[in-house]
Tab-separated table of C-alpha atoms in Angstrom:
chain	number	residue	atom	x	y	z
T	1251	MET	CA	-16.111	-13.766	-24.579
T	1252	GLU	CA	-12.880	-13.626	-23.954
T	1253	LYS	CA	-12.511	-9.790	-24.945
T	1254	LEU	CA	-14.882	-9.564	-21.914
T	1255	ILE	CA	-12.549	-11.721	-19.851
T	1256	THR	CA	-10.020	-10.069	-21.065
T	1257	VAL	CA	-11.181	-6.617	-20.215
T	1258	MET	CA	-12.655	-7.619	-16.885
T	1259	PRO	CA	-9.708	-7.014	-14.573
T	1260	LEU	CA	-8.765	-3.776	-16.399
T	1261	ILE	CA	-12.414	-2.602	-15.080
T	1262	PHE	CA	-12.107	-4.026	-11.939
T	1263	SER	CA	-9.192	-2.608	-11.096
T	1264	LEU	CA	-10.479	0.974	-12.472
T	1265	LEU	CA	-13.519	1.061	-10.677
T	1266	SER	CA	-11.510	-0.215	-7.265
T	1267	LEU	CA	-9.050	2.737	-7.416
T	1268	LEU	CA	-11.597	5.251	-8.534
T	1269	SER	CA	-13.785	4.215	-5.454
T	1270	LEU	CA	-10.252	4.209	-3.035
T	1271	LEU	CA	-9.641	7.582	-4.657
T	1272	SER	CA	-13.137	8.865	-3.374
T	1273	ALA	CA	-12.573	7.822	-0.830
T	1274	VAL	CA	-9.394	9.534	0.140
T	1275	PHE	CA	-10.841	12.794	-1.399
T	1276	GLY	CA	-13.596	12.379	0.541
T	1277	VAL	CA	-11.839	12.118	3.935
T	1278	LEU	CA	-9.515	14.975	3.022
T	1279	PHE	CA	-12.661	17.319	2.341
T	1280	MET	CA	-14.076	16.655	5.907
T	1281	HIS	CA	-11.337	17.163	7.185
T	1282	TYR	CA	-10.174	20.261	5.736
T	1283	SER	CA	-13.635	21.837	5.769
T	1284	ALA	CA	-14.261	20.819	9.196
T	1285	LYS	CA	-10.633	22.791	10.450
T	1286	HIS	CA	-11.886	25.730	8.390
T	1287	ARG	CA	-15.307	25.991	9.907
T	1288	ASN	CA	-13.360	26.602	13.108
T	1289	TYR	CA	-14.669	22.699	14.325
T	1290	ARG	CA	-12.086	21.210	16.606
T	1291	LEU	CA	-12.600	17.797	15.678
T	1292	GLY	CA	-11.845	17.921	12.533
T	1293	THR	CA	-9.190	14.740	13.274
T	1294	GLY	CA	-12.214	13.242	14.377
T	1295	TRP	CA	-13.977	13.768	10.952
T	1296	TYR	CA	-10.665	12.386	9.283
T	1297	VAL	CA	-10.500	9.235	11.367
T	1298	CYS	CA	-14.299	8.034	10.943
T	1299	GLY	CA	-13.981	9.469	7.032
T	1300	VAL	CA	-11.435	6.000	7.485
T	1301	LEU	CA	-13.428	4.084	9.125
T	1302	PHE	CA	-16.466	4.125	7.746
T	1303	GLY	CA	-16.124	5.666	4.660
T	1304	PHE	CA	-18.623	7.263	2.232
T	1305	TRP	CA	-21.622	6.773	4.756
T	1306	THR	CA	-19.283	9.417	6.936
T	1307	VAL	CA	-19.320	11.869	4.115
T	1308	LEU	CA	-22.824	11.830	3.573
T	1309	VAL	CA	-23.465	12.937	7.541
T	1310	PHE	CA	-20.774	15.489	7.273
T	1311	LEU	CA	-22.456	16.897	4.143
T	1312	LEU	CA	-25.779	17.135	6.549
T	1313	LYS	CA	-24.123	18.139	9.878
T	1314	ARG	CA	-21.776	21.042	8.825
T	1315	LYS	CA	-24.309	23.618	8.858
T	1316	ASP	CA	-24.147	23.134	12.510
T	1317	PHE	CA	-20.487	23.487	12.486
T	1318	PRO	CA	-19.723	27.425	13.561
T	1319	GLY	CA	-18.306	29.649	10.860
T	1320	ALA	CA	-15.127	30.320	10.195
T	1321	ASP	CA	-15.301	34.003	11.426
T	1322	GLN	CA	-16.350	32.677	14.897
T	1323	LYS	CA	-14.233	31.689	17.374
T	1324	VAL	CA	-15.564	28.683	20.099
T	1325	CYS	CA	-14.711	28.336	24.029
T	1326	TRP	CA	-12.135	25.212	23.760
T	1327	GLN	CA	-13.876	24.552	27.212
T	1328	CYS	CA	-17.265	25.023	27.135
T	1329	GLY	CA	-18.298	25.218	23.160
T	1330	VAL	CA	-19.796	28.895	22.789
T	1331	ARG	CA	-19.705	30.362	20.373
T	1332	TYR	CA	-18.473	34.080	19.704
T	1333	PRO	CA	-18.256	37.175	16.990
T	1334	SER	CA	-14.381	37.179	15.839
T	1335	ASN	CA	-14.228	40.594	17.941
T	1336	PHE	CA	-14.525	38.459	21.161
T	1337	GLN	CA	-11.075	38.150	22.632
T	1338	VAL	CA	-12.495	36.585	26.523
T	1339	CYS	CA	-14.749	33.674	26.899
T	1340	SER	CA	-17.535	35.109	29.428
T	1341	ASN	CA	-18.340	31.604	30.859
T	1342	CYS	CA	-14.728	30.373	31.664
T	1343	VAL	CA	-13.000	33.829	31.184
T	1344	ILE	CA	-10.234	32.252	29.390
T	1345	ASP	CA	-8.637	33.472	26.404
T	1346	LEU	CA	-10.888	32.772	23.146
T	1347	PRO	CA	-8.859	31.295	19.825
T	1348	GLN	CA	-7.472	33.890	17.896
T	1349	ILE	CA	-8.396	33.553	14.211
T	1350	ASN	CA	-5.786	33.222	11.319
T	1351	THR	CA	-7.750	34.300	8.423
T	1352	GLU	CA	-5.310	33.915	5.773
T	1353	GLU	CA	-4.778	30.050	7.220
T	1354	LYS	CA	-8.827	29.627	7.438
T	1355	GLN	CA	-8.937	30.840	2.953
T	1356	LYS	CA	-6.440	27.683	2.632
T	1357	GLU	CA	-8.198	25.668	4.495
T	1358	LYS	CA	-11.444	26.608	2.542
T	1359	ARG	CA	-9.611	26.534	-0.855
T	1360	ILE	CA	-8.592	23.398	-0.412
T	1361	SER	CA	-11.887	22.099	0.954
T	1362	ARG	CA	-13.125	22.924	-2.004
T	1363	VAL	CA	-10.707	21.780	-3.788
T	1364	PHE	CA	-11.094	18.597	-2.127
T	1365	GLY	CA	-15.105	18.065	-2.460
T	1366	VAL	CA	-14.461	18.778	-6.675
T	1367	LEU	CA	-12.376	15.919	-6.595
T	1368	LEU	CA	-14.817	13.473	-4.732
T	1369	ALA	CA	-17.496	14.665	-6.803
T	1370	VAL	CA	-15.756	13.978	-10.120
T	1371	VAL	CA	-14.044	10.590	-9.313
T	1372	TYR	CA	-17.430	9.766	-7.781
T	1373	LEU	CA	-19.561	10.250	-10.682
T	1374	LEU	CA	-16.761	8.404	-12.873
T	1375	ALA	CA	-17.117	5.674	-10.769
T	1376	LEU	CA	-20.729	5.501	-10.348
T	1377	ALA	CA	-20.547	5.720	-14.654
T	1378	ALA	CA	-17.633	3.177	-15.057
T	1379	GLY	CA	-19.940	0.596	-12.875
T	1380	ILE	CA	-22.900	1.449	-15.402
T	1381	VAL	CA	-20.828	0.581	-18.144
T	1382	TRP	CA	-19.386	-2.389	-16.509
T	1383	GLY	CA	-22.681	-3.551	-15.613
T	1384	ALA	CA	-24.565	-3.263	-18.473
T	1385	THR	CA	-21.550	-5.054	-20.603
T	1386	VAL	CA	-21.691	-8.127	-18.150
T	1387	ALA	CA	-25.948	-8.258	-18.338
T	1388	LYS	CA	-25.046	-8.032	-21.920
T	1389	TYR	CA	-22.825	-10.515	-22.270
T	1390	VAL	CA	-24.697	-12.730	-19.715
T	1391	ALA	CA	-28.205	-11.965	-21.787
T	1392	ASP	CA	-26.665	-12.960	-25.144
T	1393	ALA	CA	-24.861	-16.403	-23.594
T	1394	VAL	CA	-28.417	-17.457	-22.504
T	1395	PHE	CA	-30.085	-16.320	-25.244
T	1396	SER	CA	-28.296	-17.681	-28.167
T	1397	GLU	CA	-28.760	-19.637	-31.227
T	1398	GLU	CA	-26.019	-22.583	-29.578
T	1399	SER	CA	-27.827	-21.992	-25.762
T	1400	TYR	CA	-31.716	-23.247	-26.734
T	1401	ARG	CA	-32.541	-24.559	-22.901
T	1402	ILE	CA	-30.719	-23.528	-19.695
T	1403	SER	CA	-31.260	-25.555	-16.158
T	1404	VAL	CA	-31.629	-23.813	-13.296
T	1405	ASN	CA	-32.306	-26.141	-10.035
T	1406	GLY	CA	-33.092	-29.032	-12.033
T	1407	VAL	CA	-35.792	-27.058	-13.610
T	1408	PHE	CA	-35.321	-26.783	-17.529
T	1409	TYR	CA	-36.255	-23.280	-19.562
T	1410	ASP	CA	-36.387	-22.900	-23.039
T	1411	LYS	CA	-35.410	-19.429	-25.895
T	1412	MET	CA	-38.950	-18.052	-24.099
T	1413	GLY	CA	-39.066	-18.413	-21.101
T	1414	ASN	CA	-41.437	-21.710	-20.884
T	1415	SER	CA	-40.330	-24.741	-17.644
T	1416	TYR	CA	-40.054	-28.025	-18.195
T	1417	GLU	CA	-38.941	-30.888	-15.938
T	1418	ASP	CA	-37.364	-32.937	-18.373
T	1419	GLU	CA	-34.576	-31.544	-20.086
T	1420	ASN	CA	-35.675	-33.795	-23.394
T	1421	SER	CA	-39.100	-31.771	-23.438
T	1422	VAL	CA	-37.424	-28.688	-24.144
T	1423	VAL	CA	-39.048	-27.312	-27.186
T	1424	MET	CA	-36.537	-25.599	-29.616
T	1425	TYR	CA	-37.017	-22.592	-32.138
T	1426	ASP	CA	-36.000	-20.917	-35.018
T	1427	GLU	CA	-34.676	-17.369	-36.106
T	1428	ASP	CA	-38.445	-16.483	-36.124
T	1429	GLY	CA	-39.903	-18.195	-33.217
T	1430	ASN	CA	-41.478	-21.262	-34.162
T	1431	THR	CA	-41.275	-24.635	-33.061
């Protein structure tokens, strides 16, 4: 028991750190992936990720295929998408933004790195949480079903080692190691 109590703050700190890292990597992944896809609201995804956390990453992953590709130009005024060889928006008659392919490739690499880091850290946090939960569950089960605790009280109802309920603490049946009364 003392060992678990000394390890719990360490595991809780580890889970908190992994959770924070997954949030940071998720926000950075969304930001760079949206920028790579010529999406002018990359900062908007960044802010939503900070405010709403992992749920924003899930929405982003579902919606990002609707974003224009890295080789498309988007009119900043009307939002119409054009192939990279177009220079002027046919609706607004304004110049389309130029695509910097080197910058787009850099944003794509950064986005992939943060995406991989997000997945790895999230899976580590999930595994650590499962291990921590199993450890705590084992500790609770050992404490509840140990030889020293032959009766449990929950809201004034007493239970024996086999789970039978009793109204009086003195009526609780005790069992030996073989399960005999």
